[in-house]
Amino acid sequence: KTGFWLFIGDGWYSTGILFLWPLILFLTFDSYVTYGGLLTIALLLQSIGYLVFGSIIDKGKAQAIYRLGLVFAALALIGRAAFAFTIVSVIFFDLLYAIINSFYYSSLGVALYNSSRKSENPLWFQYFAENGWDIGAFSITFLAAIVAYFGISIRWAFAITPLGLIIVWSIFKRHYYSEREEIRKHLG
């Protein structure tokens, strides 16, 4: 159950980021050069963020990082949907997103790995987690298609991408709470 719901939320969120946002960028600027340049800047910033925040998580600070990551990711997504209409604003929100996304994906990996390891059958855990991701991805993509069909900007479908983060947050909260209780039991 944990992996399934965790990945429904992540599928919703990630597909909004990985599919809808690039589509919005291209439709907004209508230039391959601008589009490629903005994606390159975003990938570079994310790579640096993963290195920095991954080492912080390795030092045992994952719980603080996931909270910050979820809150700021939601703000970055809403900012992208509502205010990113110029190259400068896109770069600003991509910078914010790159930093915050490093928090998010690093924490997601920790939660997934630990939950899978603790499950009765890690193979089935991963199988159902991946099915959850597919459902989340299909849901946001289908919603965007409906919105586009009715002639509404797909930015509105992108604006509800943070709903996936709410699902992920509720699973993270339970994961880290149970992990904390487990540590308390071992320490006495």
Short mmCIF file of C-alpha atoms in Angstrom, two decimals:
data_model
loop_
_atom_site.label_atom_id
_atom_site.label_comp_id
_atom_site.label_asym_id
_atom_site.label_seq_id
_atom_site.Cartn_x
_atom_site.Cartn_y
_atom_site.Cartn_z
CA LYS A 1 0.00 0.00 0.00
CA THR A 2 2.71 2.49 0.93
CA GLY A 3 4.57 2.23 -2.36
CA PHE A 4 1.36 2.29 -4.38
CA TRP A 5 0.05 5.52 -2.83
CA LEU A 6 3.49 7.09 -2.66
CA PHE A 7 3.90 6.56 -6.38
CA ILE A 8 0.39 7.66 -7.33
CA GLY A 9 1.33 11.02 -5.84
CA ASP A 10 4.77 10.98 -7.39
CA GLY A 11 3.41 9.94 -10.79
CA TRP A 12 0.98 12.85 -10.69
CA TYR A 13 3.71 15.29 -9.63
CA SER A 14 6.52 13.95 -11.84
CA THR A 15 4.44 13.78 -14.99
CA GLY A 16 3.35 17.35 -14.44
CA ILE A 17 7.01 18.31 -14.22
CA LEU A 18 8.46 16.02 -16.87
CA PHE A 19 5.70 16.22 -19.48
CA LEU A 20 3.44 19.21 -18.94
CA TRP A 21 6.08 21.78 -17.98
CA PRO A 22 8.29 21.26 -21.06
CA LEU A 23 5.17 21.41 -23.22
CA ILE A 24 4.13 24.67 -21.55
CA LEU A 25 7.65 26.09 -22.06
CA PHE A 26 7.67 25.25 -25.73
CA LEU A 27 4.17 26.62 -26.31
CA THR A 28 5.06 29.81 -24.41
CA PHE A 29 8.33 30.63 -26.20
CA ASP A 30 7.86 28.75 -29.51
CA SER A 31 11.64 28.51 -30.03
CA TYR A 32 13.77 25.37 -30.00
CA VAL A 33 16.86 27.32 -28.92
CA THR A 34 15.14 28.99 -25.97
CA TYR A 35 13.45 25.74 -25.01
CA GLY A 36 16.71 23.75 -25.14
CA GLY A 37 18.60 26.43 -23.25
CA LEU A 38 16.06 26.56 -20.44
CA LEU A 39 15.99 22.77 -20.10
CA THR A 40 19.81 22.66 -20.04
CA ILE A 41 19.98 25.24 -17.26
CA ALA A 42 17.36 23.35 -15.25
CA LEU A 43 19.20 20.01 -15.60
CA LEU A 44 22.51 21.53 -14.59
CA LEU A 45 21.00 23.10 -11.48
CA GLN A 46 19.23 19.87 -10.52
CA SER A 47 22.44 17.85 -10.84
CA ILE A 48 24.26 20.19 -8.48
CA GLY A 49 21.32 20.08 -6.06
CA TYR A 50 21.27 16.27 -6.01
CA LEU A 51 24.93 16.14 -5.06
CA VAL A 52 24.57 18.68 -2.27
CA PHE A 53 21.34 17.44 -0.73
CA GLY A 54 22.20 13.77 -1.17
CA SER A 55 25.19 14.26 1.11
CA ILE A 56 22.98 16.04 3.66
CA ILE A 57 20.56 13.09 3.64
CA ASP A 58 23.47 10.69 4.08
CA LYS A 59 24.25 12.56 7.29
CA GLY A 60 20.79 11.68 8.66
CA LYS A 61 18.88 14.89 7.97
CA ALA A 62 16.28 13.41 5.59
CA GLN A 63 13.22 14.30 7.68
CA ALA A 64 13.95 18.02 7.74
CA ILE A 65 14.77 18.01 4.04
CA TYR A 66 11.54 16.30 2.94
CA ARG A 67 9.37 18.85 4.77
CA LEU A 68 11.15 21.79 3.22
CA GLY A 69 11.17 20.14 -0.17
CA LEU A 70 7.44 19.49 -0.31
CA VAL A 71 6.43 22.99 0.76
CA PHE A 72 8.77 24.79 -1.59
CA ALA A 73 8.04 22.39 -4.46
CA ALA A 74 4.36 23.28 -4.22
CA LEU A 75 5.23 26.99 -4.22
CA ALA A 76 7.55 26.58 -7.21
CA LEU A 77 4.87 24.69 -9.13
CA ILE A 78 2.21 27.29 -8.44
CA GLY A 79 4.68 30.04 -9.35
CA ARG A 80 5.52 28.30 -12.61
CA ALA A 81 1.86 27.91 -13.50
CA ALA A 82 0.80 31.44 -12.59
CA PHE A 83 3.81 33.71 -13.17
CA ALA A 84 6.34 32.09 -15.55
CA PHE A 85 5.67 33.94 -18.80
CA THR A 86 9.09 35.52 -19.43
CA ILE A 87 12.53 33.94 -19.76
CA VAL A 88 13.72 35.60 -16.54
CA SER A 89 10.73 34.36 -14.53
CA VAL A 90 11.10 30.85 -15.99
CA ILE A 91 14.79 30.77 -15.02
CA PHE A 92 13.91 32.00 -11.51
CA PHE A 93 11.25 29.33 -10.98
CA ASP A 94 13.47 26.67 -12.58
CA LEU A 95 16.26 27.62 -10.18
CA LEU A 96 13.88 27.40 -7.25
CA TYR A 97 12.50 24.13 -8.55
CA ALA A 98 15.97 22.64 -9.13
CA ILE A 99 16.97 23.32 -5.54
CA ILE A 100 13.70 22.11 -4.11
CA ASN A 101 13.42 19.08 -6.37
CA SER A 102 16.77 17.92 -5.04
CA PHE A 103 15.13 17.81 -1.61
CA TYR A 104 12.12 15.97 -2.92
CA TYR A 105 13.68 13.20 -5.01
CA SER A 106 16.43 12.49 -2.50
CA SER A 107 13.83 12.01 0.23
CA LEU A 108 11.59 9.97 -2.06
CA GLY A 109 14.44 7.57 -2.78
CA VAL A 110 15.13 7.09 0.93
CA ALA A 111 11.46 6.45 1.73
CA LEU A 112 11.04 4.04 -1.18
CA TYR A 113 14.18 2.08 -0.42
CA ASN A 114 13.45 1.75 3.31
CA SER A 115 9.80 0.83 2.77
CA SER A 116 10.70 -1.73 0.11
CA ARG A 117 13.34 -3.27 2.33
CA LYS A 118 10.89 -3.58 5.25
CA SER A 119 8.10 -5.08 3.13
CA GLU A 120 7.33 -8.79 3.15
CA ASN A 121 8.13 -9.06 -0.54
CA PRO A 122 10.23 -6.26 -2.11
CA LEU A 123 9.42 -7.44 -5.64
CA TRP A 124 5.67 -7.05 -5.15
CA PHE A 125 6.26 -3.79 -3.31
CA GLN A 126 8.09 -2.39 -6.34
CA TYR A 127 5.53 -3.83 -8.74
CA PHE A 128 2.61 -2.12 -7.04
CA ALA A 129 4.60 1.08 -6.56
CA GLU A 130 5.23 1.25 -10.30
CA ASN A 131 1.55 0.60 -11.01
CA GLY A 132 0.71 3.49 -8.71
CA TRP A 133 3.08 5.73 -10.66
CA ASP A 134 1.37 4.78 -13.91
CA ILE A 135 -2.05 5.62 -12.45
CA GLY A 136 -0.83 8.99 -11.17
CA ALA A 137 0.85 9.78 -14.50
CA PHE A 138 -2.21 8.77 -16.50
CA SER A 139 -4.49 10.85 -14.28
CA ILE A 140 -2.65 14.16 -14.70
CA THR A 141 -2.04 13.55 -18.41
CA PHE A 142 -5.68 12.69 -19.01
CA LEU A 143 -6.74 15.80 -17.10
CA ALA A 144 -4.40 17.95 -19.21
CA ALA A 145 -5.86 16.42 -22.39
CA ILE A 146 -9.40 17.23 -21.25
CA VAL A 147 -8.40 20.78 -20.35
CA ALA A 148 -6.69 21.25 -23.75
CA TYR A 149 -9.68 19.73 -25.57
CA PHE A 150 -11.95 22.40 -24.10
CA GLY A 151 -9.54 25.14 -25.21
CA ILE A 152 -8.30 26.01 -21.72
CA SER A 153 -4.60 26.62 -21.18
CA ILE A 154 -2.81 23.52 -19.91
CA ARG A 155 -1.22 25.75 -17.29
CA TRP A 156 -4.44 25.14 -15.34
CA ALA A 157 -3.83 21.39 -15.39
CA PHE A 158 -0.23 22.06 -14.37
CA ALA A 159 -1.44 24.25 -11.49
CA ILE A 160 -2.99 21.22 -9.78
CA THR A 161 0.24 19.20 -9.94
CA PRO A 162 0.84 19.98 -6.23
CA LEU A 163 -2.06 17.65 -5.38
CA GLY A 164 0.35 14.81 -6.03
CA LEU A 165 2.63 16.32 -3.41
CA ILE A 166 -0.17 16.18 -0.85
CA ILE A 167 -0.42 12.42 -1.34
CA VAL A 168 3.36 12.05 -1.12
CA TRP A 169 3.46 14.25 2.00
CA SER A 170 0.92 12.08 3.81
CA ILE A 171 2.94 8.93 3.03
CA PHE A 172 6.23 10.61 4.00
CA LYS A 173 4.69 11.74 7.25
CA ARG A 174 3.68 8.18 8.15
CA HIS A 175 7.01 6.77 6.95
CA TYR A 176 9.16 9.10 9.00
CA TYR A 177 6.89 8.86 12.03
CA SER A 178 7.09 5.04 12.05
CA GLU A 179 10.86 5.21 11.50
CA ARG A 180 11.22 7.55 14.48
CA GLU A 181 9.15 5.22 16.67
CA GLU A 182 11.31 2.29 15.61
CA ILE A 183 14.47 4.15 16.64
CA ARG A 184 12.91 5.01 20.02
CA LYS A 185 12.12 1.33 20.64
CA HIS A 186 15.71 0.31 19.91
CA LEU A 187 17.15 3.02 22.13
CA GLY A 188 14.83 2.11 25.00
#
